[in-house]
mmCIF file with all atom_site columns, C-alpha atoms and ligand atoms in Angstrom:
data_model
loop_
_atom_site.group_PDB
_atom_site.id
_atom_site.type_symbol
_atom_site.label_atom_id
_atom_site.label_alt_id
_atom_site.label_comp_id
_atom_site.label_asym_id
_atom_site.label_entity_id
_atom_site.label_seq_id
_atom_site.pdbx_PDB_ins_code
_atom_site.Cartn_x
_atom_site.Cartn_y
_atom_site.Cartn_z
_atom_site.occupancy
_atom_site.B_iso_or_equiv
_atom_site.pdbx_formal_charge
_atom_site.auth_seq_id
_atom_site.auth_comp_id
_atom_site.auth_asym_id
_atom_site.auth_atom_id
_atom_site.pdbx_PDB_model_num
ATOM   1   C CA . MET A 1 1   ? 199.516 -18.624 117.462 1.00 64.00 ? 7   MET A CA 1
ATOM   2   C CA . LYS A 1 2   ? 200.634 -15.526 119.988 1.00 82.00 ? 8   LYS A CA 1
ATOM   3   C CA . ASP A 1 3   ? 199.407 -11.975 119.269 1.00 95.00 ? 9   ASP A CA 1
ATOM   4   C CA . GLU A 1 4   ? 202.825 -9.924  119.159 1.00 97.00 ? 10  GLU A CA 1
ATOM   5   C CA . THR A 1 5   ? 200.791 -6.927  119.117 1.00 97.00 ? 11  THR A CA 1
ATOM   6   C CA . ALA A 1 6   ? 199.542 -7.979  122.198 1.00 98.00 ? 12  ALA A CA 1
ATOM   7   C CA . LEU A 1 7   ? 201.685 -8.947  123.923 1.00 98.00 ? 13  LEU A CA 1
ATOM   8   C CA . ARG A 1 8   ? 204.099 -6.013  123.636 1.00 98.00 ? 14  ARG A CA 1
ATOM   9   C CA . GLU A 1 9   ? 201.047 -4.090  124.885 1.00 98.00 ? 15  GLU A CA 1
ATOM   10  C CA . ALA A 1 10  ? 200.597 -6.508  128.349 1.00 98.00 ? 16  ALA A CA 1
ATOM   11  C CA . VAL A 1 11  ? 203.756 -6.092  128.792 1.00 98.00 ? 17  VAL A CA 1
ATOM   12  C CA . CYS A 1 12  ? 204.318 -2.195  128.676 1.00 98.00 ? 18  CYS A CA 1
ATOM   13  C CA . THR A 1 13  ? 201.074 -2.073  130.842 1.00 98.00 ? 19  THR A CA 1
ATOM   14  C CA . LEU A 1 14  ? 201.944 -4.372  133.506 1.00 98.00 ? 20  LEU A CA 1
ATOM   15  C CA . ALA A 1 15  ? 205.416 -2.658  133.796 1.00 99.00 ? 21  ALA A CA 1
ATOM   16  C CA . ALA A 1 16  ? 203.736 0.648   133.944 1.00 98.00 ? 22  ALA A CA 1
ATOM   17  C CA . SER A 1 17  ? 201.768 -0.355  136.955 1.00 98.00 ? 23  SER A CA 1
ATOM   18  C CA . LEU A 1 18  ? 204.735 -2.362  138.551 1.00 98.00 ? 24  LEU A CA 1
ATOM   19  C CA . PHE A 1 19  ? 206.395 0.560   138.649 1.00 98.00 ? 25  PHE A CA 1
ATOM   20  C CA . ALA A 1 20  ? 202.960 2.906   140.076 1.00 98.00 ? 26  ALA A CA 1
ATOM   21  C CA . ARG A 1 21  ? 203.401 0.565   143.026 1.00 98.00 ? 27  ARG A CA 1
ATOM   22  C CA . GLY A 1 22  ? 206.918 1.047   143.472 1.00 98.00 ? 28  GLY A CA 1
ATOM   23  C CA . PHE A 1 23  ? 208.206 -2.692  142.896 1.00 98.00 ? 29  PHE A CA 1
ATOM   24  C CA . SER A 1 24  ? 210.263 -1.071  140.364 1.00 98.00 ? 30  SER A CA 1
ATOM   25  C CA . VAL A 1 25  ? 212.108 2.179   140.932 1.00 98.00 ? 31  VAL A CA 1
ATOM   26  C CA . GLY A 1 26  ? 214.508 4.454   138.528 1.00 98.00 ? 32  GLY A CA 1
ATOM   27  C CA . SER A 1 27  ? 215.599 1.742   135.435 1.00 98.00 ? 33  SER A CA 1
ATOM   28  C CA . ALA A 1 28  ? 215.379 -1.400  137.671 1.00 98.00 ? 34  ALA A CA 1
ATOM   29  C CA . GLY A 1 29  ? 214.392 -4.341  136.811 1.00 98.00 ? 35  GLY A CA 1
ATOM   30  C CA . ASN A 1 30  ? 213.063 -6.224  133.253 1.00 98.00 ? 36  ASN A CA 1
ATOM   31  C CA . ILE A 1 31  ? 210.798 -8.294  131.567 1.00 99.00 ? 37  ILE A CA 1
ATOM   32  C CA . SER A 1 32  ? 210.456 -10.792 129.159 1.00 99.00 ? 38  SER A CA 1
ATOM   33  C CA . VAL A 1 33  ? 208.034 -12.462 127.502 1.00 98.00 ? 39  VAL A CA 1
ATOM   34  C CA . ARG A 1 34  ? 208.533 -15.822 124.908 1.00 98.00 ? 40  ARG A CA 1
ATOM   35  C CA . LEU A 1 35  ? 207.127 -15.346 120.764 1.00 98.00 ? 41  LEU A CA 1
ATOM   36  C CA . GLU A 1 36  ? 207.055 -18.597 118.664 1.00 96.00 ? 42  GLU A CA 1
ATOM   37  C CA . ASP A 1 37  ? 210.045 -17.614 117.327 1.00 96.00 ? 43  ASP A CA 1
ATOM   38  C CA . GLY A 1 38  ? 212.131 -15.204 119.899 1.00 98.00 ? 44  GLY A CA 1
ATOM   39  C CA . VAL A 1 39  ? 211.688 -12.957 122.929 1.00 98.00 ? 45  VAL A CA 1
ATOM   40  C CA . LEU A 1 40  ? 210.653 -9.829  123.615 1.00 98.00 ? 46  LEU A CA 1
ATOM   41  C CA . ILE A 1 41  ? 212.595 -8.249  126.503 1.00 99.00 ? 47  ILE A CA 1
ATOM   42  C CA . THR A 1 42  ? 212.406 -4.743  128.108 1.00 99.00 ? 48  THR A CA 1
ATOM   43  C CA . PRO A 1 43  ? 215.516 -2.217  126.639 1.00 99.00 ? 49  PRO A CA 1
ATOM   44  C CA . THR A 1 44  ? 218.495 -1.868  128.774 1.00 98.00 ? 50  THR A CA 1
ATOM   45  C CA . ASN A 1 45  ? 218.598 1.422   130.998 1.00 98.00 ? 51  ASN A CA 1
ATOM   46  C CA . SER A 1 46  ? 214.479 1.550   130.276 1.00 98.00 ? 52  SER A CA 1
ATOM   47  C CA . CYS A 1 47  ? 212.277 2.572   132.734 1.00 98.00 ? 53  CYS A CA 1
ATOM   48  C CA . LEU A 1 48  ? 209.132 0.530   133.500 1.00 98.00 ? 54  LEU A CA 1
ATOM   49  C CA . GLY A 1 49  ? 207.450 3.238   134.334 1.00 98.00 ? 55  GLY A CA 1
ATOM   50  C CA . ARG A 1 50  ? 207.442 4.599   130.813 1.00 98.00 ? 56  ARG A CA 1
ATOM   51  C CA . LEU A 1 51  ? 208.059 1.935   128.276 1.00 98.00 ? 57  LEU A CA 1
ATOM   52  C CA . ASP A 1 52  ? 206.888 2.383   124.498 1.00 98.00 ? 58  ASP A CA 1
ATOM   53  C CA . PRO A 1 53  ? 205.693 -0.867  123.043 1.00 98.00 ? 59  PRO A CA 1
ATOM   54  C CA . ALA A 1 54  ? 207.319 -0.344  119.682 1.00 98.00 ? 60  ALA A CA 1
ATOM   55  C CA . ARG A 1 55  ? 210.598 -0.292  121.580 1.00 98.00 ? 61  ARG A CA 1
ATOM   56  C CA . LEU A 1 56  ? 210.731 -3.402  123.648 1.00 98.00 ? 62  LEU A CA 1
ATOM   57  C CA . SER A 1 57  ? 213.938 -5.193  121.882 1.00 98.00 ? 63  SER A CA 1
ATOM   58  C CA . ARG A 1 58  ? 213.001 -8.097  120.210 1.00 98.00 ? 64  ARG A CA 1
ATOM   59  C CA . LEU A 1 59  ? 214.979 -11.015 119.539 1.00 98.00 ? 65  LEU A CA 1
ATOM   60  C CA . ASP A 1 60  ? 215.122 -14.454 117.392 1.00 98.00 ? 66  ASP A CA 1
ATOM   61  C CA . ALA A 1 61  ? 215.089 -17.764 118.635 1.00 97.00 ? 67  ALA A CA 1
ATOM   62  C CA . ALA A 1 62  ? 218.735 -17.532 118.902 1.00 98.00 ? 68  ALA A CA 1
ATOM   63  C CA . TRP A 1 63  ? 218.994 -14.535 121.239 1.00 98.00 ? 69  TRP A CA 1
ATOM   64  C CA . ARG A 1 64  ? 220.571 -11.842 118.681 1.00 98.00 ? 70  ARG A CA 1
ATOM   65  C CA . HIS A 1 65  ? 219.208 -8.751  118.982 1.00 98.00 ? 71  HIS A CA 1
ATOM   66  C CA . ILE A 1 66  ? 217.100 -8.471  115.210 1.00 98.00 ? 72  ILE A CA 1
ATOM   67  C CA . GLY A 1 67  ? 214.878 -5.172  116.154 1.00 98.00 ? 73  GLY A CA 1
ATOM   68  C CA . GLY A 1 68  ? 213.989 -2.020  119.020 1.00 98.00 ? 74  GLY A CA 1
ATOM   69  C CA . ASP A 1 69  ? 216.372 -0.576  121.669 1.00 98.00 ? 75  ASP A CA 1
ATOM   70  C CA . ALA A 1 70  ? 219.044 -2.301  122.718 1.00 98.00 ? 76  ALA A CA 1
ATOM   71  C CA . PRO A 1 71  ? 217.746 -5.037  124.895 1.00 99.00 ? 77  PRO A CA 1
ATOM   72  C CA . SER A 1 72  ? 217.909 -5.620  128.462 1.00 99.00 ? 78  SER A CA 1
ATOM   73  C CA . LYS A 1 73  ? 221.973 -6.918  129.829 1.00 98.00 ? 79  LYS A CA 1
ATOM   74  C CA . GLU A 1 74  ? 220.279 -8.951  132.271 1.00 98.00 ? 80  GLU A CA 1
ATOM   75  C CA . VAL A 1 75  ? 219.276 -11.408 129.048 1.00 98.00 ? 81  VAL A CA 1
ATOM   76  C CA . PHE A 1 76  ? 221.551 -14.041 130.632 1.00 98.00 ? 82  PHE A CA 1
ATOM   77  C CA . MET A 1 77  ? 219.140 -14.618 133.647 1.00 98.00 ? 83  MET A CA 1
ATOM   78  C CA . HIS A 1 78  ? 216.086 -14.612 131.439 1.00 98.00 ? 84  HIS A CA 1
ATOM   79  C CA . ARG A 1 79  ? 217.693 -17.390 128.868 1.00 98.00 ? 85  ARG A CA 1
ATOM   80  C CA . ALA A 1 80  ? 218.441 -19.504 132.553 1.00 98.00 ? 86  ALA A CA 1
ATOM   81  C CA . PHE A 1 81  ? 214.729 -19.974 132.781 1.00 98.00 ? 87  PHE A CA 1
ATOM   82  C CA . TYR A 1 82  ? 213.391 -20.407 129.165 1.00 98.00 ? 88  TYR A CA 1
ATOM   83  C CA . GLN A 1 83  ? 216.126 -23.188 129.031 1.00 97.00 ? 89  GLN A CA 1
ATOM   84  C CA . ALA A 1 84  ? 215.762 -24.744 132.278 1.00 98.00 ? 90  ALA A CA 1
ATOM   85  C CA . ARG A 1 85  ? 212.028 -24.606 132.584 1.00 98.00 ? 91  ARG A CA 1
ATOM   86  C CA . ALA A 1 86  ? 209.862 -26.106 129.414 1.00 98.00 ? 92  ALA A CA 1
ATOM   87  C CA . GLU A 1 87  ? 206.752 -24.022 130.787 1.00 98.00 ? 93  GLU A CA 1
ATOM   88  C CA . ALA A 1 88  ? 208.393 -20.420 131.162 1.00 98.00 ? 94  ALA A CA 1
ATOM   89  C CA . GLN A 1 89  ? 206.801 -18.424 129.138 1.00 98.00 ? 95  GLN A CA 1
ATOM   90  C CA . ALA A 1 90  ? 207.644 -14.779 130.847 1.00 98.00 ? 96  ALA A CA 1
ATOM   91  C CA . VAL A 1 91  ? 210.309 -13.515 133.076 1.00 99.00 ? 97  VAL A CA 1
ATOM   92  C CA . VAL A 1 92  ? 209.732 -10.918 135.850 1.00 99.00 ? 98  VAL A CA 1
ATOM   93  C CA . HIS A 1 93  ? 213.354 -9.484  137.196 1.00 99.00 ? 99  HIS A CA 1
ATOM   94  C CA . LEU A 1 94  ? 212.625 -6.690  140.025 1.00 98.00 ? 100 LEU A CA 1
ATOM   95  C CA . HIS A 1 95  ? 215.184 -4.546  142.521 1.00 98.00 ? 101 HIS A CA 1
ATOM   96  C CA . SER A 1 96  ? 211.423 -4.792  144.940 1.00 98.00 ? 102 SER A CA 1
ATOM   97  C CA . THR A 1 97  ? 212.800 -3.656  148.415 1.00 98.00 ? 103 THR A CA 1
ATOM   98  C CA . TRP A 1 98  ? 211.003 -6.860  150.542 1.00 98.00 ? 104 TRP A CA 1
ATOM   99  C CA . ALA A 1 99  ? 212.480 -9.590  148.208 1.00 98.00 ? 105 ALA A CA 1
ATOM   100 C CA . THR A 1 100 ? 215.728 -7.777  148.126 1.00 98.00 ? 106 THR A CA 1
ATOM   101 C CA . ALA A 1 101 ? 216.246 -7.351  152.010 1.00 98.00 ? 107 ALA A CA 1
ATOM   102 C CA . VAL A 1 102 ? 216.015 -11.378 152.515 1.00 98.00 ? 108 VAL A CA 1
ATOM   103 C CA . ALA A 1 103 ? 218.257 -11.856 149.519 1.00 98.00 ? 109 ALA A CA 1
ATOM   104 C CA . CYS A 1 104 ? 220.331 -9.442  151.970 1.00 98.00 ? 110 CYS A CA 1
ATOM   105 C CA . LEU A 1 105 ? 220.102 -11.696 154.863 1.00 98.00 ? 111 LEU A CA 1
ATOM   106 C CA . GLU A 1 106 ? 223.631 -13.532 155.803 1.00 95.00 ? 112 GLU A CA 1
ATOM   107 C CA . GLU A 1 107 ? 221.733 -16.695 157.797 1.00 90.00 ? 113 GLU A CA 1
ATOM   108 C CA . VAL A 1 108 ? 218.808 -18.144 155.841 1.00 93.00 ? 114 VAL A CA 1
ATOM   109 C CA . ASP A 1 109 ? 217.657 -21.416 154.423 1.00 96.00 ? 115 ASP A CA 1
ATOM   110 C CA . ALA A 1 110 ? 219.177 -21.417 151.215 1.00 96.00 ? 116 ALA A CA 1
ATOM   111 C CA . ARG A 1 111 ? 216.642 -22.977 149.093 1.00 97.00 ? 117 ARG A CA 1
ATOM   112 C CA . ALA A 1 112 ? 213.713 -21.578 151.126 1.00 97.00 ? 118 ALA A CA 1
ATOM   113 C CA . PRO A 1 113 ? 214.246 -18.419 152.735 1.00 98.00 ? 119 PRO A CA 1
ATOM   114 C CA . ILE A 1 114 ? 210.935 -17.228 152.823 1.00 98.00 ? 120 ILE A CA 1
ATOM   115 C CA . PRO A 1 115 ? 208.754 -19.216 154.688 1.00 97.00 ? 121 PRO A CA 1
ATOM   116 C CA . PRO A 1 116 ? 205.273 -20.817 153.986 1.00 98.00 ? 122 PRO A CA 1
ATOM   117 C CA . LEU A 1 117 ? 203.470 -18.611 155.589 1.00 97.00 ? 123 LEU A CA 1
ATOM   118 C CA . THR A 1 118 ? 200.243 -17.871 153.197 1.00 98.00 ? 124 THR A CA 1
ATOM   119 C CA . PRO A 1 119 ? 198.692 -19.769 150.869 1.00 98.00 ? 125 PRO A CA 1
ATOM   120 C CA . TYR A 1 120 ? 199.347 -17.931 147.428 1.00 98.00 ? 126 TYR A CA 1
ATOM   121 C CA . PHE A 1 121 ? 202.998 -17.609 147.755 1.00 98.00 ? 127 PHE A CA 1
ATOM   122 C CA . VAL A 1 122 ? 203.076 -21.437 148.090 1.00 98.00 ? 128 VAL A CA 1
ATOM   123 C CA . MET A 1 123 ? 200.621 -21.570 145.264 1.00 97.00 ? 129 MET A CA 1
ATOM   124 C CA . ARG A 1 124 ? 202.500 -18.538 143.124 1.00 98.00 ? 130 ARG A CA 1
ATOM   125 C CA . ILE A 1 125 ? 206.030 -19.695 144.159 1.00 98.00 ? 131 ILE A CA 1
ATOM   126 C CA . GLY A 1 126 ? 205.823 -23.087 145.370 1.00 96.00 ? 132 GLY A CA 1
ATOM   127 C CA . GLU A 1 127 ? 207.640 -24.648 148.464 1.00 94.00 ? 133 GLU A CA 1
ATOM   128 C CA . THR A 1 128 ? 211.656 -23.675 147.091 1.00 97.00 ? 134 THR A CA 1
ATOM   129 C CA . LEU A 1 129 ? 213.181 -19.884 146.348 1.00 98.00 ? 135 LEU A CA 1
ATOM   130 C CA . PRO A 1 130 ? 216.333 -21.116 146.122 1.00 98.00 ? 136 PRO A CA 1
ATOM   131 C CA . VAL A 1 131 ? 219.034 -18.188 146.371 1.00 98.00 ? 137 VAL A CA 1
ATOM   132 C CA . VAL A 1 132 ? 221.813 -17.997 144.032 1.00 98.00 ? 138 VAL A CA 1
ATOM   133 C CA . ARG A 1 133 ? 225.154 -16.568 144.883 1.00 98.00 ? 139 ARG A CA 1
ATOM   134 C CA . TYR A 1 134 ? 226.283 -13.313 143.807 1.00 98.00 ? 140 TYR A CA 1
ATOM   135 C CA . PHE A 1 135 ? 227.232 -12.011 140.691 1.00 98.00 ? 141 PHE A CA 1
ATOM   136 C CA . ARG A 1 136 ? 227.859 -8.391  138.954 1.00 98.00 ? 142 ARG A CA 1
ATOM   137 C CA . PRO A 1 137 ? 224.913 -7.358  136.948 1.00 98.00 ? 143 PRO A CA 1
ATOM   138 C CA . GLY A 1 138 ? 224.533 -8.471  133.728 1.00 98.00 ? 144 GLY A CA 1
ATOM   139 C CA . ASP A 1 139 ? 227.706 -11.011 134.517 1.00 98.00 ? 145 ASP A CA 1
ATOM   140 C CA . PRO A 1 140 ? 226.936 -14.174 131.826 1.00 98.00 ? 146 PRO A CA 1
ATOM   141 C CA . ALA A 1 141 ? 228.207 -16.389 134.300 1.00 98.00 ? 147 ALA A CA 1
ATOM   142 C CA . MET A 1 142 ? 225.314 -16.194 136.057 1.00 98.00 ? 148 MET A CA 1
ATOM   143 C CA . GLU A 1 143 ? 223.150 -18.028 133.234 1.00 98.00 ? 149 GLU A CA 1
ATOM   144 C CA . PRO A 1 144 ? 224.469 -21.452 133.853 1.00 98.00 ? 150 PRO A CA 1
ATOM   145 C CA . ALA A 1 145 ? 223.934 -21.103 138.139 1.00 98.00 ? 151 ALA A CA 1
ATOM   146 C CA . ILE A 1 146 ? 220.382 -19.555 137.564 1.00 98.00 ? 152 ILE A CA 1
ATOM   147 C CA . ALA A 1 147 ? 219.618 -22.364 134.993 1.00 98.00 ? 153 ALA A CA 1
ATOM   148 C CA . ALA A 1 148 ? 220.972 -25.141 137.604 1.00 98.00 ? 154 ALA A CA 1
ATOM   149 C CA . ALA A 1 149 ? 218.729 -23.915 140.633 1.00 98.00 ? 155 ALA A CA 1
ATOM   150 C CA . ALA A 1 150 ? 215.653 -23.031 138.003 1.00 98.00 ? 156 ALA A CA 1
ATOM   151 C CA . ARG A 1 151 ? 215.228 -26.455 136.829 1.00 98.00 ? 157 ARG A CA 1
ATOM   152 C CA . THR A 1 152 ? 213.911 -26.803 140.796 1.00 97.00 ? 158 THR A CA 1
ATOM   153 C CA . ALA A 1 153 ? 212.197 -23.791 141.296 1.00 98.00 ? 159 ALA A CA 1
ATOM   154 C CA . ARG A 1 154 ? 209.801 -21.291 139.701 1.00 98.00 ? 160 ARG A CA 1
ATOM   155 C CA . ALA A 1 155 ? 212.039 -18.016 140.910 1.00 98.00 ? 161 ALA A CA 1
ATOM   156 C CA . VAL A 1 156 ? 214.942 -17.661 142.551 1.00 98.00 ? 162 VAL A CA 1
ATOM   157 C CA . LEU A 1 157 ? 216.063 -14.995 145.071 1.00 98.00 ? 163 LEU A CA 1
ATOM   158 C CA . LEU A 1 158 ? 219.910 -13.570 143.261 1.00 98.00 ? 164 LEU A CA 1
ATOM   159 C CA . ALA A 1 159 ? 222.112 -12.254 146.556 1.00 98.00 ? 165 ALA A CA 1
ATOM   160 C CA . ASN A 1 160 ? 222.047 -8.691  147.338 1.00 98.00 ? 166 ASN A CA 1
ATOM   161 C CA . HIS A 1 161 ? 220.365 -7.917  143.600 1.00 98.00 ? 167 HIS A CA 1
ATOM   162 C CA . GLY A 1 162 ? 216.894 -9.442  143.606 1.00 98.00 ? 168 GLY A CA 1
ATOM   163 C CA . PRO A 1 163 ? 213.994 -11.896 142.797 1.00 99.00 ? 169 PRO A CA 1
ATOM   164 C CA . VAL A 1 164 ? 213.340 -13.467 139.132 1.00 99.00 ? 170 VAL A CA 1
ATOM   165 C CA . VAL A 1 165 ? 210.084 -15.454 138.681 1.00 98.00 ? 171 VAL A CA 1
ATOM   166 C CA . SER A 1 166 ? 209.421 -17.199 135.908 1.00 98.00 ? 172 SER A CA 1
ATOM   167 C CA . GLY A 1 167 ? 205.357 -17.506 134.729 1.00 98.00 ? 173 GLY A CA 1
ATOM   168 C CA . ALA A 1 168 ? 203.604 -20.274 132.588 1.00 98.00 ? 174 ALA A CA 1
ATOM   169 C CA . SER A 1 169 ? 202.299 -16.746 131.050 1.00 98.00 ? 175 SER A CA 1
ATOM   170 C CA . LEU A 1 170 ? 203.155 -13.707 131.141 1.00 98.00 ? 176 LEU A CA 1
ATOM   171 C CA . THR A 1 171 ? 200.521 -12.428 134.072 1.00 98.00 ? 177 THR A CA 1
ATOM   172 C CA . ASP A 1 172 ? 201.644 -15.415 135.922 1.00 98.00 ? 178 ASP A CA 1
ATOM   173 C CA . ALA A 1 173 ? 205.085 -14.293 135.889 1.00 98.00 ? 179 ALA A CA 1
ATOM   174 C CA . VAL A 1 174 ? 203.745 -10.594 137.210 1.00 98.00 ? 180 VAL A CA 1
ATOM   175 C CA . TYR A 1 175 ? 201.429 -12.030 139.669 1.00 98.00 ? 181 TYR A CA 1
ATOM   176 C CA . ALA A 1 176 ? 203.884 -13.837 141.057 1.00 98.00 ? 182 ALA A CA 1
ATOM   177 C CA . ALA A 1 177 ? 206.830 -11.922 141.219 1.00 98.00 ? 183 ALA A CA 1
ATOM   178 C CA . GLU A 1 178 ? 204.039 -9.881  143.585 1.00 98.00 ? 184 GLU A CA 1
ATOM   179 C CA . GLU A 1 179 ? 203.055 -12.711 146.075 1.00 98.00 ? 185 GLU A CA 1
ATOM   180 C CA . LEU A 1 180 ? 206.609 -13.044 146.239 1.00 98.00 ? 186 LEU A CA 1
ATOM   181 C CA . GLU A 1 181 ? 207.301 -9.045  147.314 1.00 98.00 ? 187 GLU A CA 1
ATOM   182 C CA . GLU A 1 182 ? 204.498 -8.887  149.365 1.00 98.00 ? 188 GLU A CA 1
ATOM   183 C CA . ALA A 1 183 ? 205.592 -12.412 151.550 1.00 98.00 ? 189 ALA A CA 1
ATOM   184 C CA . ALA A 1 184 ? 209.024 -11.157 151.973 1.00 98.00 ? 190 ALA A CA 1
ATOM   185 C CA . LYS A 1 185 ? 207.332 -8.088  153.208 1.00 98.00 ? 191 LYS A CA 1
ATOM   186 C CA . LEU A 1 186 ? 205.505 -10.259 155.797 1.00 98.00 ? 192 LEU A CA 1
ATOM   187 C CA . PHE A 1 187 ? 207.951 -12.444 156.428 1.00 98.00 ? 193 PHE A CA 1
ATOM   188 C CA . MET A 1 188 ? 210.553 -9.436  157.389 1.00 98.00 ? 194 MET A CA 1
ATOM   189 C CA . LEU A 1 189 ? 207.542 -7.620  159.371 1.00 98.00 ? 195 LEU A CA 1
ATOM   190 C CA . LEU A 1 190 ? 207.307 -11.174 161.767 1.00 98.00 ? 196 LEU A CA 1
ATOM   191 C CA . ARG A 1 191 ? 210.847 -11.562 162.024 1.00 96.00 ? 197 ARG A CA 1
ATOM   192 C CA . GLY A 1 192 ? 210.909 -12.057 165.840 1.00 94.00 ? 198 GLY A CA 1
ATOM   193 C CA . GLU A 1 193 ? 207.428 -12.623 166.650 1.00 97.00 ? 199 GLU A CA 1
ATOM   194 C CA . ARG A 1 194 ? 206.115 -16.423 167.439 1.00 97.00 ? 200 ARG A CA 1
ATOM   195 C CA . VAL A 1 195 ? 204.590 -17.233 163.620 1.00 97.00 ? 201 VAL A CA 1
ATOM   196 C CA . ARG A 1 196 ? 202.429 -19.430 163.157 1.00 97.00 ? 202 ARG A CA 1
ATOM   197 C CA . ARG A 1 197 ? 203.303 -21.343 159.873 1.00 97.00 ? 203 ARG A CA 1
ATOM   198 C CA . LEU A 1 198 ? 201.318 -23.176 157.015 1.00 98.00 ? 204 LEU A CA 1
ATOM   199 C CA . THR A 1 199 ? 201.818 -26.918 158.296 1.00 98.00 ? 205 THR A CA 1
ATOM   200 C CA . SER A 1 200 ? 203.006 -29.335 155.976 1.00 97.00 ? 206 SER A CA 1
ATOM   201 C CA . ALA A 1 201 ? 200.047 -31.196 155.128 1.00 98.00 ? 207 ALA A CA 1
ATOM   202 C CA . GLN A 1 202 ? 198.502 -27.774 154.128 1.00 98.00 ? 208 GLN A CA 1
ATOM   203 C CA . VAL A 1 203 ? 201.409 -27.244 151.712 1.00 97.00 ? 209 VAL A CA 1
ATOM   204 C CA . ALA A 1 204 ? 200.906 -30.672 150.617 1.00 97.00 ? 210 ALA A CA 1
ATOM   205 C CA . ASP A 1 205 ? 196.966 -29.594 149.977 1.00 97.00 ? 211 ASP A CA 1
ATOM   206 C CA . LEU A 1 206 ? 197.757 -26.463 148.150 1.00 97.00 ? 212 LEU A CA 1
ATOM   207 C CA . GLY A 1 207 ? 200.290 -28.407 145.889 1.00 94.00 ? 213 GLY A CA 1
ATOM   208 C CA . ARG A 1 208 ? 197.605 -31.301 145.159 1.00 95.00 ? 214 ARG A CA 1
ATOM   209 C CA . ARG A 1 209 ? 194.705 -28.438 144.122 1.00 95.00 ? 215 ARG A CA 1
ATOM   210 C CA . PHE A 1 210 ? 196.851 -25.825 142.494 1.00 93.00 ? 216 PHE A CA 1
ATOM   211 C CA . GLY A 1 211 ? 200.011 -28.207 141.344 1.00 80.00 ? 217 GLY A CA 1
HETATM 212 P P1 . 13P B 2 .   ? 218.509 -3.654  132.437 1.00 55.18 ? 12  13P B P1 1
HETATM 213 O O1 . 13P B 2 .   ? 218.491 -1.844  132.870 1.00 55.18 ? 12  13P B O1 1
HETATM 214 O O2 . 13P B 2 .   ? 219.801 -3.410  131.546 1.00 55.18 ? 12  13P B O2 1
HETATM 215 O O3 . 13P B 2 .   ? 217.302 -4.655  132.172 1.00 55.18 ? 12  13P B O3 1
HETATM 216 O O4 . 13P B 2 .   ? 219.209 -3.720  133.854 1.00 55.18 ? 12  13P B O4 1
HETATM 217 C C1 . 13P B 2 .   ? 218.524 -3.236  135.048 1.00 55.18 ? 12  13P B C1 1
HETATM 218 C C2 . 13P B 2 .   ? 218.479 -4.214  136.384 1.00 55.18 ? 12  13P B C2 1
HETATM 219 O O5 . 13P B 2 .   ? 217.461 -4.466  137.018 1.00 55.18 ? 12  13P B O5 1
HETATM 220 C C3 . 13P B 2 .   ? 219.627 -4.937  136.588 1.00 55.18 ? 12  13P B C3 1
HETATM 221 O O6 . 13P B 2 .   ? 219.889 -5.995  137.156 1.00 55.18 ? 12  13P B O6 1
#
């Protein structure tokens, strides 16, 4: 049984924490969490630093808006993850600087644009981070493209836009979004350096230990 009041509070607390540390600026980013009979999502044009638990958008099981302020225009992005991944209980979308920088690079591996440099990146994001082609923010056409990518990945990078990360809980999704941002920062800081990556045996060991 999910406690909707507690989830509303948690969305606002975690969003404020992301905002306070610069993972989101202005009204960028949105967060959703699954309820037993629908979804809570941050309102469109809201600032993650100043959300009101009572005003989060409430959607029913058919994704109709039934309460709170008007929902994020990125509902299609969030729905794509819930449709593709049975375990997904929350989705976080940010325009965080370093992950978005990677999403703007021309020449990256479109299945794994960030190499396995550190264990927590592998543990929280996994081995695959598809780069999904550019769509205008709020474009419903992104839904099938993201869903196709999300079938084999917990997170994606939207080209020239930013990361979208799912989690088996709200906290998991936020932690994974933070870990992705730090991994992207390390990757960008180390570009041009000779870098020691985790070996495939080390990556496989993390997969066995931490799933
Ligand atoms: P919303 O304000 O509609 O949630 O959109 C913000 C955003 O991050 C667009 O990608």
